[in-house]
Tab-separated table of C-alpha atoms in Angstrom:
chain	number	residue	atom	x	y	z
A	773	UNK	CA	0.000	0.000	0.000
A	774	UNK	CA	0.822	3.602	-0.660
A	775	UNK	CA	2.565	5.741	1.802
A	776	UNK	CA	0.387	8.307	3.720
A	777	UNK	CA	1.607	11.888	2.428
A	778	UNK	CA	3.068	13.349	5.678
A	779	UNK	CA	4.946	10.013	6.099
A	780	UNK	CA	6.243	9.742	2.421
A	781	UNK	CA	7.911	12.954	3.678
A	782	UNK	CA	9.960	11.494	6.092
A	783	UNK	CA	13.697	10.277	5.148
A	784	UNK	CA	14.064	7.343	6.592
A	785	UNK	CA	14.823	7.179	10.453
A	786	UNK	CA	18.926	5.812	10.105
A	787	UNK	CA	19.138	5.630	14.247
A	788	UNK	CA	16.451	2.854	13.284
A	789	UNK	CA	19.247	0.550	11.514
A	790	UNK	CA	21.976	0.660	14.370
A	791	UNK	CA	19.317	0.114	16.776
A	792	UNK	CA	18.215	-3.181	15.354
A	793	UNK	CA	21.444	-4.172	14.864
A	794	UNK	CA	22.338	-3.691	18.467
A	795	UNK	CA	19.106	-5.698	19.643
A	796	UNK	CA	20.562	-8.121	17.370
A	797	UNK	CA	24.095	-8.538	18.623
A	798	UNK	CA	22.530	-8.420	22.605
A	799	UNK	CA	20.138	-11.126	21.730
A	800	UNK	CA	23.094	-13.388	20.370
A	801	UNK	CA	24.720	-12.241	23.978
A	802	UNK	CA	27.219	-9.510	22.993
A	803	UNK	CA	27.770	-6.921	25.946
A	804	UNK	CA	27.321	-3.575	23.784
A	805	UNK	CA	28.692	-0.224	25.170
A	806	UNK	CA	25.863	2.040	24.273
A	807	UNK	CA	27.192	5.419	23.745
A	808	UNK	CA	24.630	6.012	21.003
A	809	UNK	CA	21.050	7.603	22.055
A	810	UNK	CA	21.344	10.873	24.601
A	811	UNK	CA	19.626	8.689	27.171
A	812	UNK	CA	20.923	10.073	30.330
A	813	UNK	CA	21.442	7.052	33.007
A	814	UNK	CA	21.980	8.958	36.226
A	815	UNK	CA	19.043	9.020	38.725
A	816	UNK	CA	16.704	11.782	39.254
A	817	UNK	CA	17.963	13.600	42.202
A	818	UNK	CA	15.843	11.684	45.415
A	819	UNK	CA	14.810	15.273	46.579
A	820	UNK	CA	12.777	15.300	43.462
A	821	UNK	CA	11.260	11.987	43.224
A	822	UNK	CA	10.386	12.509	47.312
A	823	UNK	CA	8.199	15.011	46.242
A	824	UNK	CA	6.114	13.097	43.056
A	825	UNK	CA	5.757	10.185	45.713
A	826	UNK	CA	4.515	13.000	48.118
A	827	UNK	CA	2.306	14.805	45.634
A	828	UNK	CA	1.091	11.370	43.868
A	829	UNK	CA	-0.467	10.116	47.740
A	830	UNK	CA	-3.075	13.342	46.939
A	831	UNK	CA	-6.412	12.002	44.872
A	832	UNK	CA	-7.043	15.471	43.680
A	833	UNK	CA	-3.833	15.364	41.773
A	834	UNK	CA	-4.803	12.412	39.361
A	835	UNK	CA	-7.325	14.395	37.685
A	836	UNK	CA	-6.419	15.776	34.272
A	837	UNK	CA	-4.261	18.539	34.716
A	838	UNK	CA	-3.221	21.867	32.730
A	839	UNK	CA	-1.766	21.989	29.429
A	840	UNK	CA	-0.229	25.118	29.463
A	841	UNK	CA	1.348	23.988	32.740
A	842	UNK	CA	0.271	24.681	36.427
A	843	UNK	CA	0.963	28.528	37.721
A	844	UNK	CA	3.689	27.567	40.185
A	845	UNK	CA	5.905	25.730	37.765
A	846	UNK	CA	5.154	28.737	34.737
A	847	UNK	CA	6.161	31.198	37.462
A	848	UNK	CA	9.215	28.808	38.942
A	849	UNK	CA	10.660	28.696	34.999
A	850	UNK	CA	10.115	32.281	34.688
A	851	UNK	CA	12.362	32.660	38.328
A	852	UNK	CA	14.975	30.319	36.853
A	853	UNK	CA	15.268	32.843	33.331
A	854	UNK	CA	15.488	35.579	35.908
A	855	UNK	CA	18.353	33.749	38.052
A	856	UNK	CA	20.211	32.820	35.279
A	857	UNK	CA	19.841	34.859	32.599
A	858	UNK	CA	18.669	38.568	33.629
A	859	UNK	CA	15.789	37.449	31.588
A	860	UNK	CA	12.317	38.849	32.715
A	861	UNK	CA	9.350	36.677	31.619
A	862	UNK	CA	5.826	36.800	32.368
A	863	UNK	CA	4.958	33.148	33.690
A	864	UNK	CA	1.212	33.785	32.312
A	865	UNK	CA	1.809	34.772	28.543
A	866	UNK	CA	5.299	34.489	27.711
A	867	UNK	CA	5.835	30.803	29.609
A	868	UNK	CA	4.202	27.578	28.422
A	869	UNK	CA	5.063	24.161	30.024
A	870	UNK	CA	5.827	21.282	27.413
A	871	UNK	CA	5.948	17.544	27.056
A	872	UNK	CA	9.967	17.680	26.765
A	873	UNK	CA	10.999	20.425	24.481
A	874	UNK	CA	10.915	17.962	21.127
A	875	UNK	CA	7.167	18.241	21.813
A	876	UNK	CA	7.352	21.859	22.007
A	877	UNK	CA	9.647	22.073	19.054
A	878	UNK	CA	6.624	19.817	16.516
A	879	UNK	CA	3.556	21.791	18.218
A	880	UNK	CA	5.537	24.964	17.273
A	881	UNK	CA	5.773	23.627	14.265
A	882	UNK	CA	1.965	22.748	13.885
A	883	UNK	CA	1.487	26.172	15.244
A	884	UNK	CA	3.143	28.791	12.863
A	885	UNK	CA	3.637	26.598	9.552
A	886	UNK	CA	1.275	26.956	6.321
A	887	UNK	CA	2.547	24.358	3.448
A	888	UNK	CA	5.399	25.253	1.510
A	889	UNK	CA	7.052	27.593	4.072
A	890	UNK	CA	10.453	27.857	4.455
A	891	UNK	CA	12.455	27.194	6.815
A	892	UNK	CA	16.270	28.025	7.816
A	893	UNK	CA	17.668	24.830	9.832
A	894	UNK	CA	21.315	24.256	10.514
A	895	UNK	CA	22.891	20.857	9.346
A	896	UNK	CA	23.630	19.047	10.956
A	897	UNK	CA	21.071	19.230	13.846
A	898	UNK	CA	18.487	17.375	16.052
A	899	UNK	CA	15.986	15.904	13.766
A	900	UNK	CA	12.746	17.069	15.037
A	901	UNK	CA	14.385	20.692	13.988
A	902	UNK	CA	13.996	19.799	10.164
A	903	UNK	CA	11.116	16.620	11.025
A	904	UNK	CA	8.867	18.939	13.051
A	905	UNK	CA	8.307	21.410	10.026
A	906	UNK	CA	8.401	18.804	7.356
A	907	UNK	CA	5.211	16.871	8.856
A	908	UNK	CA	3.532	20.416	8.890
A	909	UNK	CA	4.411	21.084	5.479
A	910	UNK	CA	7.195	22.915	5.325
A	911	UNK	CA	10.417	23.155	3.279
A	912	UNK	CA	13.782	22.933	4.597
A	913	UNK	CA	16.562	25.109	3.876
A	914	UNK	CA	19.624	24.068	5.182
A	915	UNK	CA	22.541	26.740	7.096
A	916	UNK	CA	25.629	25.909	8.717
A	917	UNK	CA	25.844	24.889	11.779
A	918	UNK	CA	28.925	26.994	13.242
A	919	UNK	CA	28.180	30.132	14.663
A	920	UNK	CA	31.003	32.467	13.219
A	921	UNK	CA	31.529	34.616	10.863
A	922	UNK	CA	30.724	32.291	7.569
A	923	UNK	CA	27.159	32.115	9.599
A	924	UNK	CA	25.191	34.851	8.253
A	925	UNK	CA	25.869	34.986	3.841
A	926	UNK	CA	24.000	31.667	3.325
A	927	UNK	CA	21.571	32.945	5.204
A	928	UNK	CA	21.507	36.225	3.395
A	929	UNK	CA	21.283	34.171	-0.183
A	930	UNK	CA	18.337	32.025	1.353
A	931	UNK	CA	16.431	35.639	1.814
A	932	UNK	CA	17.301	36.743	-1.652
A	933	UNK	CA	16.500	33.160	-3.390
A	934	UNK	CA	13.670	31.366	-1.090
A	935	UNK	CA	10.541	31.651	-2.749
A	936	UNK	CA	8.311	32.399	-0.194
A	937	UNK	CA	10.734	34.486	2.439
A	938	UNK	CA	11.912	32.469	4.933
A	939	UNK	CA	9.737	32.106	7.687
A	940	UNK	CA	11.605	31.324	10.802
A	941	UNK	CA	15.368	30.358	11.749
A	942	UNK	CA	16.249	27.247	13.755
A	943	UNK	CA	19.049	27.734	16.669
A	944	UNK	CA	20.186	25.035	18.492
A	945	UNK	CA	23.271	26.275	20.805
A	946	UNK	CA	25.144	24.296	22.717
A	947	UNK	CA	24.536	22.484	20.059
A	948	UNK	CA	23.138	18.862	19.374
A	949	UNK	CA	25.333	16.975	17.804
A	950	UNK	CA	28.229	19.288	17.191
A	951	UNK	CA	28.236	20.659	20.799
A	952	UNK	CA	28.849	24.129	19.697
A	953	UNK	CA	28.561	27.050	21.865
A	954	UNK	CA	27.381	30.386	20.622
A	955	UNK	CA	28.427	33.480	21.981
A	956	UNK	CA	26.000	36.489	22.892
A	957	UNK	CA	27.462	38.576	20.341
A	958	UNK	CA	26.669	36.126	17.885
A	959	UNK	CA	22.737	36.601	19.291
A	960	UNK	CA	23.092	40.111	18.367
A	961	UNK	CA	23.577	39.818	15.150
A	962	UNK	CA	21.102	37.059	14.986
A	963	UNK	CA	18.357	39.145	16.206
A	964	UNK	CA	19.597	42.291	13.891
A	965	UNK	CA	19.016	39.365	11.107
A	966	UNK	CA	15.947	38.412	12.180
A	967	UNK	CA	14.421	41.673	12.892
A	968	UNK	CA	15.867	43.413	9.677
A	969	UNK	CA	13.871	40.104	7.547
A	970	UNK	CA	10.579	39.655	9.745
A	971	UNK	CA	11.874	35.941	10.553
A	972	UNK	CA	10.964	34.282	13.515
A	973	UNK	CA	13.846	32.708	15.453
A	974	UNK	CA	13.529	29.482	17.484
A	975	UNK	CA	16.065	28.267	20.108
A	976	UNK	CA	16.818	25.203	21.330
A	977	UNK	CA	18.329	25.484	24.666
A	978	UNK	CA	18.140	22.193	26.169
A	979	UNK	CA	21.983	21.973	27.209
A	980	UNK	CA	21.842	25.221	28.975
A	981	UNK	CA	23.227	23.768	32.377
A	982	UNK	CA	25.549	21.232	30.978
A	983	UNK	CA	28.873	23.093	29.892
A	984	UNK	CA	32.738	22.331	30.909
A	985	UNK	CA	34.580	25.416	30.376
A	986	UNK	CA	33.132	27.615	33.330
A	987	UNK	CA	31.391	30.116	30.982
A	988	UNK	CA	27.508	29.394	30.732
A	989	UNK	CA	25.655	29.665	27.620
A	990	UNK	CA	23.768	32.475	26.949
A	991	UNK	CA	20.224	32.681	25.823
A	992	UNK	CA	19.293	34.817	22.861
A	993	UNK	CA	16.301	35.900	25.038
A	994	UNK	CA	19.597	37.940	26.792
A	995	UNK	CA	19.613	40.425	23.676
A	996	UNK	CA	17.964	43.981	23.954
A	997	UNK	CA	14.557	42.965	21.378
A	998	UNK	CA	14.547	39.543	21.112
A	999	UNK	CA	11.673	38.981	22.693
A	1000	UNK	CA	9.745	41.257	19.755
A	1001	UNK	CA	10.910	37.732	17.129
A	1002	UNK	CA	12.165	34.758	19.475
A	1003	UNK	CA	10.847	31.463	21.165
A	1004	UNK	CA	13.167	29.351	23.028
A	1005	UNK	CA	13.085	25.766	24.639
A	1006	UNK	CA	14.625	24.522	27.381
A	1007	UNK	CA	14.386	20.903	28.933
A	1008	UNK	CA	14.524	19.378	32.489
A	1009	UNK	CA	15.692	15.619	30.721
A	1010	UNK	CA	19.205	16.402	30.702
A	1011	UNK	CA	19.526	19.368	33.833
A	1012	UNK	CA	17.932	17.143	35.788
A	1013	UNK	CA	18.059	13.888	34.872
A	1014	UNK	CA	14.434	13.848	34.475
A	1015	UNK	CA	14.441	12.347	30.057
A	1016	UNK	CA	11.459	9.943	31.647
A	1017	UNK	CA	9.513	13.047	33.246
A	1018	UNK	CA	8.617	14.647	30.065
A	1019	UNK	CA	9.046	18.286	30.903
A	1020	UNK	CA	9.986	21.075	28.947
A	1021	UNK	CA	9.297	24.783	28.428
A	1022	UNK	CA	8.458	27.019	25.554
A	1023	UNK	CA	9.667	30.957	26.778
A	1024	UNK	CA	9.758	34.012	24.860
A	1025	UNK	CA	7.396	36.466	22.217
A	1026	UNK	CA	3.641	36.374	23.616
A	1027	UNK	CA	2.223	36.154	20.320
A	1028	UNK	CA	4.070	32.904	19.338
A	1029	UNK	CA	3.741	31.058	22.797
A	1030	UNK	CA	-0.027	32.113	22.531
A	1031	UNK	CA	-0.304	30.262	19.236
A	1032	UNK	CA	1.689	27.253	20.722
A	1033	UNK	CA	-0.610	26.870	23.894
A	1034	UNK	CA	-3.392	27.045	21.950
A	1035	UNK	CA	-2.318	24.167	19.338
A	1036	UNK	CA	-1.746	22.431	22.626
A	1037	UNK	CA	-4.734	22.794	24.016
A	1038	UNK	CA	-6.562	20.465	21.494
A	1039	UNK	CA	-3.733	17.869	21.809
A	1040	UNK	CA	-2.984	17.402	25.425
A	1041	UNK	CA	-3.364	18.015	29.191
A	1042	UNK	CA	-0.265	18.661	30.412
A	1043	UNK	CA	2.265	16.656	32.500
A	1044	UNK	CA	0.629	14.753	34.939
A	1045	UNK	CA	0.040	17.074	38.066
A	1046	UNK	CA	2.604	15.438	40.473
A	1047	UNK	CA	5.438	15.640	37.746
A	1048	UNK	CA	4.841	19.497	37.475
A	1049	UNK	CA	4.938	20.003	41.100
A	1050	UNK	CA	7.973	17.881	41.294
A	1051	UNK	CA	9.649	19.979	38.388
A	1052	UNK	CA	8.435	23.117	40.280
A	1053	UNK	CA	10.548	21.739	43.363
A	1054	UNK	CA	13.893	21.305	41.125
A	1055	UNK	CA	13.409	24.720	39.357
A	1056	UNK	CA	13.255	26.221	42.663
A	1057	UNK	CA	16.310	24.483	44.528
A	1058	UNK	CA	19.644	25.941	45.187
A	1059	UNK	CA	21.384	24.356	41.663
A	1060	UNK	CA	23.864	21.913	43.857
A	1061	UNK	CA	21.915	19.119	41.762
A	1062	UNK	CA	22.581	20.499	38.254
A	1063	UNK	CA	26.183	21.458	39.567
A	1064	UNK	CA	26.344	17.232	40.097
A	1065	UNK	CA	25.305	16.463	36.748
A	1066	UNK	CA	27.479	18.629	35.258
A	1067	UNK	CA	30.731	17.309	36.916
A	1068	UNK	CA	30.230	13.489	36.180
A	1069	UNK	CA	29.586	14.593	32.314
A	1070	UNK	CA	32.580	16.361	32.225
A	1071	UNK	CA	34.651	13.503	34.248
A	1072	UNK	CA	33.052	11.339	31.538
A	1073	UNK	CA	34.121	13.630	28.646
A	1074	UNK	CA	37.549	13.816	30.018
A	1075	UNK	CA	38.304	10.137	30.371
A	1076	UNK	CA	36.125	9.489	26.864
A	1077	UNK	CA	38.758	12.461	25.055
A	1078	UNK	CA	41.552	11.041	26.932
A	1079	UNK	CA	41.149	6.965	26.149
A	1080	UNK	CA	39.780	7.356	22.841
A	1081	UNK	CA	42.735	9.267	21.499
A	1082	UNK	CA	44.953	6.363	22.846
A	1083	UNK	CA	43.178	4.032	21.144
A	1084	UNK	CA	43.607	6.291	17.338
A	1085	UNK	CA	40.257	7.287	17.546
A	1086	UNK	CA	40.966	11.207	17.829
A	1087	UNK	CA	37.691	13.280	20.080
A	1088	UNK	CA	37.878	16.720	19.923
A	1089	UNK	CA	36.874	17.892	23.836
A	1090	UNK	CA	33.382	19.069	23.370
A	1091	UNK	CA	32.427	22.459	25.862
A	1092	UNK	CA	28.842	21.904	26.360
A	1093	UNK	CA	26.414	19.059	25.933
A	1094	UNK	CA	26.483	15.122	26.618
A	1095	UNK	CA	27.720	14.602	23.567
A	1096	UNK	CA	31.258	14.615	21.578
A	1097	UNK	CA	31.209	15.123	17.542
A	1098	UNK	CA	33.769	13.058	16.656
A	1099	UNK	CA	35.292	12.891	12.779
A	1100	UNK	CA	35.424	9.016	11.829
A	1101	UNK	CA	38.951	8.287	11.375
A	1102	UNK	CA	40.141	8.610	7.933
A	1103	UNK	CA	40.480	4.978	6.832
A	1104	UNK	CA	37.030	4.172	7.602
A	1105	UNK	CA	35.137	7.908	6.149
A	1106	UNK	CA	34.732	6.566	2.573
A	1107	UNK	CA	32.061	4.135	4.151
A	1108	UNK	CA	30.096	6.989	5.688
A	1109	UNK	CA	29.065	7.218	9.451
A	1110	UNK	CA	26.097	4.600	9.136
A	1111	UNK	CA	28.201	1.717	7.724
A	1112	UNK	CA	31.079	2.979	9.918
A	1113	UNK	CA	28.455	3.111	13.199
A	1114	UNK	CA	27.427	-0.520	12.454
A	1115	UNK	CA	30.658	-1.907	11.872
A	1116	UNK	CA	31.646	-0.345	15.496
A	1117	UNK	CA	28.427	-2.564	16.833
A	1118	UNK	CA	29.643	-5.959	15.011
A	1119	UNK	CA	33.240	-5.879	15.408
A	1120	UNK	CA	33.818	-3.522	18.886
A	1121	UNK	CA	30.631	-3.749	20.818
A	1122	UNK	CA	30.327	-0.312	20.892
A	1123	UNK	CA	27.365	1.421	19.661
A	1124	UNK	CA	27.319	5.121	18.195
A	1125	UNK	CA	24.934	7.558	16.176
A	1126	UNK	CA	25.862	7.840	12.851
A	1127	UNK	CA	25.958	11.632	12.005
A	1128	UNK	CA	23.925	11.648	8.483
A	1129	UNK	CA	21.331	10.719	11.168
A	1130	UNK	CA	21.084	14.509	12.075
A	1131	UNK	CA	21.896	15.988	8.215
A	1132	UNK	CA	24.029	14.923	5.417
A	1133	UNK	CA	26.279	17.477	6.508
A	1134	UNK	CA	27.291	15.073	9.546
A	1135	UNK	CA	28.126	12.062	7.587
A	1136	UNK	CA	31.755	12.038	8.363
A	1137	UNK	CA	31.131	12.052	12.142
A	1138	UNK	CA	29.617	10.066	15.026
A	1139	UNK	CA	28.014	11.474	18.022
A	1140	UNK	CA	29.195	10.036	21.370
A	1141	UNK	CA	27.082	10.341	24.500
A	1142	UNK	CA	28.148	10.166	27.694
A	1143	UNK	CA	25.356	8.026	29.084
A	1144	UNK	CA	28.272	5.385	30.572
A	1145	UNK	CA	30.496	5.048	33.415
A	1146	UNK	CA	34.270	6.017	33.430
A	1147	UNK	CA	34.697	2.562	33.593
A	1148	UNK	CA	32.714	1.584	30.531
A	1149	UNK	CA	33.848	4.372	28.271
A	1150	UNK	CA	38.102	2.900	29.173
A	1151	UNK	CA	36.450	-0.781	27.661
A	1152	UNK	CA	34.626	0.951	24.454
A	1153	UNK	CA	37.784	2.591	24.185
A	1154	UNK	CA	39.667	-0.575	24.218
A	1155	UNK	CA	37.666	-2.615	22.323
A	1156	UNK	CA	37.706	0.166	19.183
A	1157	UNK	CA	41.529	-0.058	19.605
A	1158	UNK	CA	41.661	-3.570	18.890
A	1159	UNK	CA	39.266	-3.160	16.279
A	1160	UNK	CA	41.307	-0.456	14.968
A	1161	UNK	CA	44.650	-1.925	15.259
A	1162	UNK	CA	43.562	-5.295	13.422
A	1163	UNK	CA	41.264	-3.859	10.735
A	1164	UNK	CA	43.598	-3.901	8.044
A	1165	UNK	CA	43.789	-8.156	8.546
A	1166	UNK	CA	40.272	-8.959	9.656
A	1167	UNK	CA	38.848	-6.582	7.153
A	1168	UNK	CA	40.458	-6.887	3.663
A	1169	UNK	CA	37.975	-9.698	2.218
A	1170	UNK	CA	34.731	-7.374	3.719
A	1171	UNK	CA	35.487	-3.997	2.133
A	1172	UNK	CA	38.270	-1.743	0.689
A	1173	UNK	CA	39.723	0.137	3.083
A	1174	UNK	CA	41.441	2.467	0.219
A	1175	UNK	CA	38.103	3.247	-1.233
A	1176	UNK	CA	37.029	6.593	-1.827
A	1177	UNK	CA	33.131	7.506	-1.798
């Protein structure tokens, strides 16, 4: 049978292919290192899950509950902008609670997109970026993905040549999967962009709290008049180590988070009451929790740079994120990251996201995450130097290592 349209639209999901594959090679009793999906395995601090088993004891909260998100958690996200960023937000028209800020990101989407809209995304990027638009119609348009100089002329020709004007511009800083960092300056001229076109820009801020270098990210919301064009969305999955939870926040220009809540409003009821009074109770502790999370990524990072480049596989240190973007090394790259990512799962036990997953742009990288112990990132290590090392003899009857795509 036919495709359905929206689906048809879809490239197909390459994270899929890796994942089977790893099933696969656990079935047949293979111990795989899974450094692949950005599926955080530390515990959700107790402090927090004291208070859902507190709040869950109450009848009244089982009932349905709010989809734009109770008061006290709108107003405790719109204390944490303050805190954090000098940003002032008000927690009834400028803060809506999402279901994890992918959910946010689609609904957006939903929200603001008529068919055949453009879009500017970077590439690579986090898929719902490009996904959410395409299933509501829209066209991509593809930008680079480092925020420098180079930044702004493509994005200057896709105003001139896009047929309609572009209608909104994707950020995603630190960035997933490159772990880039942009600077506030660099949200200057963003918003000068954006404001000089009439295009809406949406951030994706969900690595806010989890940076190495002892400078925080900014938020774009930081620059004089970005409220007048901007949306941004953070996420409690990673701060927190809440991915289960399902909470999220869309901040920023009343006008768009007034369309968002009311797309929302036909599709859901919110977080389940105890999980937004939980989240309310993180937003409003003293940080020492996110300061935790942030020091065993960075630990992780530091033994996952250090071991891997012992073992030939160089990993640039990333600043920000759970994730390193690592270039796959050079006698491998003619087989592109997805073959590369599944030979890593049959012949090292390790598994990895191949980068064409998040644009063609990525295809000579794969994304790490730190989602394993010190401990298990020194094996991967060691089993991709073996693999490594003995490639050239195990390997020369399976594919050509001197072949060039």
């Amino acid at each position: 049978m036919e495709e359905f349209h929206k689906v048809r639209r879809l490239p197909p999901y390459v994270f899929e292919q890796v994942n089977r594959l790893k099933a696969s090679a656990r079935a047949g009793g293979a111990d795989i290192i899974d450094l692949g999906m950005g599926n955080p395995d530390l515990p959700t601090p107790k402090a927090i899950v004291d208070k859902l088993c507190e709040v869950v004891q109450d009848p009244r909260t089982h009932r349905y509950s709010s989809s734009k998100g109770i008061p006290g958690l709108r107003r405790a996200q719109a204390a944490y902008y303050a805190r954090r960023f000098g940003v002032k937000l008000n927690p009834d028209t400028q803060v809506v609670a999402t279901l994890g800020s992918k959910e946010g990101f689609a609904n957006m989407a939903q929200a603001i997109t008529a068919p055949g809209d453009v879009i500017l995304c970077p590439n690579p990027t986090y898929p719902i970026h490009a996904f959410g638009f395409l299933m509501a119609g829209g066209v991509i348009r593809s930008i680079p993905v480092e925020p420098d100089e180079n930044f702004f002329q493509p994005l200057e020709r896709a105003v001139r040549h896009s047929i309609p004007k572009p209608l909104a511009l994707v950020l995603n800083y630190p960035s997933n999967p490159t772990a880039l960092v942009a600077t506030l300056d660099f949200y200057k001229d963003v918003v000068a962009f954006a404001k000089k076109h009439d295009i809406i820009v949406l951030s994706d801020l969900a690595y806010s709290e989890i940076y190495f270098n002892g400078e925080p990210p900014p938020s774009v919301l930081q620059v004089p008049g970005a409220m007048d064009v901007t949306v941004e969305f953070t996420s409690m999955s990673k701060t927190f180590s809440m991915p289960g939870w399902r909470m999220g926040f869309a901040v920023g220009n009343e006008r768009l988070i007034a369309a968002l809540t009311r797309v929302k409003s036909y599709l859901d009821y919110g977080a389940f009451t105890p999980i937004q009074v939980a989240a309310t109770h993180a937003l409003n502790g003293d940080g020492s929790d996110i300061a935790e999370v942030r020091n065993v990524y960075k630990r992780r990072r530091d033994v996952m740079v250090e071991s891997f480049g012992k073992a030939g596989f160089d990993v640039p240190p990333p600043a920000a994120t759970m994730f390193a973007w690592a270039r796959i090394p050079e006698k491998f790259r003619h087989l592109g990251s997805l073959e590369f990512s599944k030979l890593l799962v049959e012949k090292a036990d390790v598994a990895v996201a191949p980068g064409v997953g998040f644009g063609e742009q990525g295809d000579d990288y794969v994304r790490l995450a730190l989602v394993e112990n010190e401990h298990r990132i020194r094996q991967a290590a060691r089993n991709i130097k073996k693999f490594l090392s003995t490639a050239d003899e195990t390997m020369h009857n399976v594919i050509s290592l001197n072949a060039h795509r």
